[in-house]
Each structure stands twice: as structure tokens, then as C-alpha cells.
Coordinates of C-alpha atoms in Angstrom, one line a residue:
M1 CA -22.0 -13.1 -21.9
T2 CA -18.4 -12.6 -22.7
A3 CA -19.4 -10.6 -25.8
L4 CA -20.8 -7.9 -23.4
I5 CA -17.4 -7.0 -22.0
L6 CA -15.5 -7.0 -25.3
G7 CA -15.2 -4.0 -27.6
M8 CA -15.1 -1.4 -24.9
T9 CA -15.6 2.2 -26.0
V10 CA -14.4 5.3 -24.4
A11 CA -16.5 8.1 -22.9
S12 CA -15.8 11.6 -24.3
A13 CA -15.7 14.8 -22.4
A14 CA -14.9 18.5 -23.1
Q15 CA -14.0 21.5 -21.1
A16 CA -14.1 25.3 -21.4
G17 CA -12.8 27.1 -18.4
A18 CA -14.8 26.0 -15.3
V19 CA -17.4 24.2 -17.4
R20 CA -17.1 20.5 -18.2
W21 CA -19.6 18.4 -20.3
G22 CA -19.7 15.1 -22.0
E23 CA -20.2 11.4 -21.0
D24 CA -19.5 9.9 -17.7
L25 CA -20.0 6.7 -15.7
R26 CA -21.8 6.4 -12.4
F27 CA -21.6 3.3 -10.3
V28 CA -24.8 1.3 -9.9
A29 CA -24.0 -2.2 -8.7
E30 CA -21.5 -5.1 -8.9
T31 CA -22.4 -7.9 -11.2
S32 CA -21.6 -11.6 -11.4
I33 CA -20.2 -11.2 -15.0
P34 CA -16.5 -12.2 -15.0
K35 CA -13.9 -10.0 -16.6
A36 CA -12.3 -11.2 -19.8
D37 CA -8.9 -11.6 -18.1
G38 CA -10.4 -13.6 -15.2
T39 CA -9.3 -11.1 -12.5
G40 CA -12.8 -10.4 -11.1
T41 CA -16.2 -9.2 -12.1
V42 CA -17.4 -6.2 -14.1
S43 CA -19.4 -3.3 -12.6
L44 CA -22.8 -2.0 -13.8
C45 CA -22.9 1.7 -14.3
H46 CA -25.2 4.4 -15.6
L47 CA -23.8 6.1 -18.8
V48 CA -24.8 9.7 -18.4
D49 CA -24.6 12.9 -20.4
F50 CA -23.5 15.7 -18.0
A51 CA -22.6 19.3 -17.6
K52 CA -20.8 20.7 -14.5
V53 CA -19.8 24.2 -13.5
L54 CA -17.0 24.1 -10.8
F55 CA -17.8 20.5 -10.0
V56 CA -21.5 21.3 -9.5
P57 CA -23.9 19.3 -11.7
V58 CA -26.2 21.5 -13.7
Y59 CA -27.4 18.9 -16.1
T60 CA -27.5 15.1 -16.0
T61 CA -29.3 12.7 -18.3
V62 CA -29.0 8.9 -18.1
Q63 CA -28.4 7.3 -21.5
G64 CA -28.7 3.8 -20.2
Y65 CA -26.8 1.0 -18.5
A66 CA -23.1 0.2 -19.2
L67 CA -20.5 -2.3 -18.0
S68 CA -17.1 -1.3 -16.7
N69 CA -13.9 -3.2 -15.9
D70 CA -12.7 -0.6 -13.4
G71 CA -15.6 0.0 -11.1
C72 CA -17.1 2.9 -13.2
T73 CA -14.1 5.1 -12.2
G74 CA -12.5 5.3 -15.7
N75 CA -13.9 6.2 -19.1
S76 CA -14.0 2.7 -20.8
F77 CA -17.4 1.0 -21.0
R78 CA -19.6 -1.3 -23.0
K79 CA -23.2 -0.2 -23.5
V80 CA -26.0 -2.6 -22.4
T81 CA -29.2 -2.6 -24.4
P82 CA -32.5 -3.1 -22.7
E83 CA -32.7 -6.5 -24.3
D84 CA -29.2 -7.4 -23.0
F85 CA -30.2 -6.1 -19.5
A86 CA -33.3 -8.3 -19.5
V87 CA -31.2 -11.4 -20.3
L88 CA -28.6 -10.5 -17.6
Q89 CA -31.4 -10.2 -15.0
L90 CA -33.0 -13.5 -16.0
S91 CA -29.5 -15.1 -15.7
S92 CA -29.1 -13.6 -12.2
L93 CA -26.0 -11.8 -13.3
V94 CA -27.3 -8.4 -12.2
P95 CA -29.6 -7.6 -9.3
M96 CA -33.2 -8.3 -10.0
T97 CA -34.2 -5.2 -8.0
L98 CA -32.9 -2.8 -10.6
P99 CA -35.3 -1.2 -13.0
P100 CA -35.2 -2.5 -16.6
I101 CA -34.8 1.1 -17.9
A102 CA -31.9 3.1 -16.4
S103 CA -33.0 6.3 -14.7
A104 CA -31.3 9.0 -12.6
N105 CA -31.7 9.3 -8.9
L106 CA -34.2 12.2 -8.6
T107 CA -33.1 13.1 -5.1
S108 CA -29.5 13.4 -6.2
L109 CA -30.4 15.6 -9.1
I110 CA -32.6 17.9 -7.0
W111 CA -29.8 18.3 -4.5
G112 CA -27.3 19.1 -7.2
H113 CA -29.4 21.7 -8.7
A114 CA -30.4 23.2 -5.4
W115 CA -26.7 23.4 -4.5
L116 CA -26.2 25.5 -7.7
V117 CA -29.2 27.7 -6.9
V118 CA -28.0 28.4 -3.4
G119 CA -24.5 29.2 -4.7
V120 CA -25.8 31.6 -7.4
L121 CA -28.1 33.3 -4.9
G122 CA -25.2 33.7 -2.5
L123 CA -23.1 35.3 -5.2
L124 CA -25.9 37.7 -6.2
F125 CA -26.4 38.7 -2.5
R126 CA -22.7 39.4 -2.1
A127 CA -22.6 41.4 -5.3
M128 CA -25.6 43.5 -4.2
R129 CA -24.1 44.0 -0.8
A130 CA -20.8 45.2 -2.4
V131 CA -22.7 47.6 -4.8
L132 CA -24.7 49.1 -1.9
G133 CA -21.4 49.6 0.0
R134 CA -22.4 47.6 3.0
S135 CA -19.6 46.5 5.3
R136 CA -18.4 43.0 4.9
C137 CA -19.3 40.5 7.6
P138 CA -17.9 37.0 8.3
R139 CA -19.3 34.2 6.1
K140 CA -21.4 31.6 7.8
S141 CA -19.6 28.4 8.5
G142 CA -22.3 26.4 6.7
A143 CA -21.6 28.1 3.3
P144 CA -18.5 26.6 1.8
D145 CA -16.3 28.9 -0.3
L146 CA -14.5 28.2 -3.5
L147 CA -11.2 27.3 -1.9
A148 CA -13.0 24.8 0.4
I149 CA -14.7 23.2 -2.6
H150 CA -11.5 22.8 -4.6
S151 CA -9.7 21.4 -1.6
L152 CA -12.5 19.0 -0.8
V153 CA -12.6 17.6 -4.4
A154 CA -8.8 17.2 -4.3
M155 CA -8.8 15.4 -0.9
S156 CA -11.7 13.2 -1.8
Q157 CA -10.0 11.9 -4.9
V158 CA -6.8 11.2 -2.9
A159 CA -8.8 9.4 -0.2
I160 CA -10.7 7.2 -2.7
A161 CA -7.5 6.2 -4.5
D162 CA -7.5 3.1 -2.3
G163 CA -11.1 2.3 -3.4
R164 CA -13.2 3.8 -0.6
L165 CA -13.7 6.8 1.7
D166 CA -14.0 5.7 5.4
D167 CA -15.1 7.6 8.5
A168 CA -11.6 8.3 9.6
E169 CA -10.7 9.9 6.3
V170 CA -13.9 12.1 6.5
Q171 CA -12.9 13.3 9.9
Q172 CA -9.4 14.0 8.7
I173 CA -10.7 16.0 5.7
A174 CA -12.9 18.1 8.1
K175 CA -9.9 18.9 10.3
I176 CA -7.7 19.8 7.3
L177 CA -10.4 22.0 5.8
T178 CA -10.8 23.8 9.1
R179 CA -7.0 24.3 9.5
L180 CA -6.2 25.5 6.0
T181 CA -9.3 27.7 5.3
G182 CA -9.7 29.2 8.8
K183 CA -13.4 28.1 8.8
T184 CA -15.0 25.3 10.9
Y185 CA -16.1 22.2 9.0
T186 CA -17.6 19.2 10.7
P187 CA -17.5 15.6 9.3
Q188 CA -21.2 15.9 8.7
Q189 CA -20.7 19.1 6.7
V190 CA -18.0 17.3 4.7
M191 CA -20.4 14.4 3.9
D192 CA -23.2 16.8 3.0
M193 CA -20.9 18.7 0.6
L194 CA -19.6 15.4 -1.0
S195 CA -23.1 14.1 -1.5
K196 CA -24.2 17.3 -3.2
L197 CA -21.0 17.8 -5.3
N198 CA -20.6 14.0 -6.0
P199 CA -17.0 14.5 -7.3
S200 CA -15.7 12.0 -9.8
P201 CA -12.1 11.3 -10.8
S202 CA -12.5 13.4 -13.9
D203 CA -13.2 16.4 -11.8
I204 CA -9.5 16.5 -10.9
E205 CA -9.1 18.4 -14.2
Q206 CA -10.9 21.4 -12.8
V207 CA -9.2 21.6 -9.4
G208 CA -7.3 24.9 -9.1
Q209 CA -9.0 26.7 -11.9
D210 CA -9.7 30.4 -11.2
L211 CA -7.7 30.2 -7.9
S212 CA -4.7 32.3 -7.0
D213 CA -1.2 30.8 -6.7
K214 CA -1.5 30.9 -2.9
D215 CA -4.9 29.1 -3.0
R216 CA -3.6 26.4 -5.4
Q217 CA -0.8 25.8 -2.9
I218 CA -3.3 25.4 -0.2
V219 CA -5.3 22.9 -2.3
L220 CA -2.1 20.9 -2.9
E221 CA -1.2 20.9 0.8
A222 CA -4.8 19.7 1.6
A223 CA -4.3 16.7 -0.8
L224 CA -0.9 15.9 0.5
N225 CA -2.2 16.0 4.1
I226 CA -4.6 13.2 3.2
A227 CA -2.0 11.3 1.3
V228 CA 0.5 11.2 4.3
A229 CA -2.2 10.9 7.0
D230 CA -1.2 7.3 7.8
G231 CA 2.5 8.0 7.8
E232 CA 3.4 7.1 4.2
I233 CA 2.2 7.8 0.6
Y234 CA 1.1 4.8 -1.4
P235 CA 1.7 4.7 -5.2
N236 CA -1.9 5.3 -6.2
E237 CA -2.2 8.3 -3.8
Y238 CA 1.0 9.8 -5.0
A239 CA -0.2 9.4 -8.6
V240 CA -3.3 11.5 -7.8
V241 CA -1.3 14.2 -5.9
S242 CA 1.4 14.3 -8.6
D243 CA -1.2 14.7 -11.4
L244 CA -3.0 17.4 -9.3
A245 CA 0.3 19.4 -8.9
Q246 CA 1.0 19.2 -12.6
R247 CA -2.4 20.4 -13.6
M248 CA -2.1 23.3 -11.2
R249 CA 1.3 24.1 -12.6
I250 CA 3.1 23.6 -9.2
G251 CA 6.7 22.8 -9.7
A252 CA 8.9 20.2 -8.1
G253 CA 10.5 22.7 -5.6
P254 CA 7.2 24.0 -4.1
F255 CA 5.9 20.4 -4.1
R256 CA 8.8 19.1 -2.1
S257 CA 8.6 22.1 0.3
A258 CA 4.9 21.4 0.9
L259 CA 5.7 17.8 1.6
V260 CA 8.4 18.7 4.1
R261 CA 6.1 21.2 5.9
I262 CA 3.3 18.6 6.1
S263 CA 5.7 15.8 7.3
A264 CA 7.0 18.1 10.1
H265 CA 3.4 19.1 11.1
L266 CA 2.4 15.4 11.2
Q267 CA 5.4 14.5 13.4
T268 CA 4.6 17.3 15.7
V269 CA 0.9 16.2 16.0
Q270 CA 1.9 12.5 16.6
A271 CA 4.4 13.6 19.3
T272 CA 1.8 15.4 21.3

């Protein structure tokens, strides 16, 4: 089975503005196949062709199964043929409950497309209201805006930098979204948004696009809030936030200023 984890290839992706497309990996299950370097086991993924508009999936097709050395979070993989997969199952190296032919989760795809339809209908409604000259009214708290979506994607990637997203981090994300956007977000709303958007590490490339300088600063502060929530920034969390700041073209000065403000706010909260 060692041959299955050698000769890893790299998934390719392209981007034009707010649209991304290409190949991606989606986690399916852990396996019993050891890594070549002996540091653990490889993960089983779906290798998919995808297209996203502002993080929202508009097209997803599963090519098949693939093996990954990094929990399906990177872009390096080894394709698994149906014949290889059958051998792996017979050898009890992958769960017997998995279908022999890789297929997408229908519920996830429907939710993703429904999310897009709702968003488009919302934009059309707002455009019609503006044309008709109707007065603006407050947006419903259940309808996330663009700033909230960008902030959520940024915070989720910082939160999972340690490998998982726990309940405490979800509650923290909800509080930060509420404080920074001025709209109320509950932990359940955050979980619903994450399940529909299903952000991946590669989505960090889109964070901040089509936002104003002020809103990009808010997104950065949201990510920093998550990074320092437990009183210190770990190297993997700092790497995500630093990469995010560079992609949004936020310089070292504004970055340090944001960190100082957040640290002061955190000390105030902890003292009360």
C-alpha cells in the first residue's frame, strides 16, 4: 500500500475576481494507511471540481477518492482508482461503510445552491426597492451581509488552525460578528452559515475582495480577535492572520494598531 501514498500530485485552482474554480480536497474519513515518513496515517478525501462565487459553492462535481498526508486541508493528493479502493476496503484500511464510487453529499450541495439563490433573490429585491425609491429599512438579522461573510470565513480559518472548531470558538465568533458588524448573530446562526458556506483554507485568497479599506480592517480585527481569544497567538494562528493581512494589503502599522486595540479590549473584558 505504500505505493498509494507516493507520487503525490497537486490540485490546481484559478481565480478571476470573486470567482474561484479548479480542484479541491474534501475530507471523508481517516484511514489505517501509514504515512511514508511514519508520523501517522493518511486521510481519505473526495477530489472535486468546484466553482465558488464569494465563498458560495455554485458547482461541485466529485472526481473520485484521493489520499492526503495533511488531512485534506492542503492541495497535495494521490488519486485512488475504484480498483485500489476495493483493495483498501478488503484490507480494512478504509471504512467498509463508504460507497465504492465516490459521490457528493446531496444535502450539502442543495444547501449550497439554495444559499446562492437566496442571496441572488435578496440582491434583486434590494435593487428593485432602490429603483422604486422606497425608503431603506433595517436588514433582518437572519440575512448575513457581505462583511459578515468575509469576517466569518477569516475567523473560521484562524479557529481551525489548531485542527478543529469547538463550541467555545463558535460562541466567540458569534460575539465578535455581533460587536463588529452591529447585527446580532447567535452561535446557531454561525453554525448554519458555516455549514452552508463550507469554507476551506483556499478561500482565504478571496477574503477582503470587493470590500472597502474600512471593512477589510474590520475583517482583520475579527480574525485577530479569534487568534488572541485565549490570551496568546500561536504560530499557526499568526501565520493565517499574517497571510490574511498581506492578501488584504494591510501594512505592518495598521496591523500592530489593530493588535494593540484588541489586546486592550481583551484586558478590559477579562478585568470585568
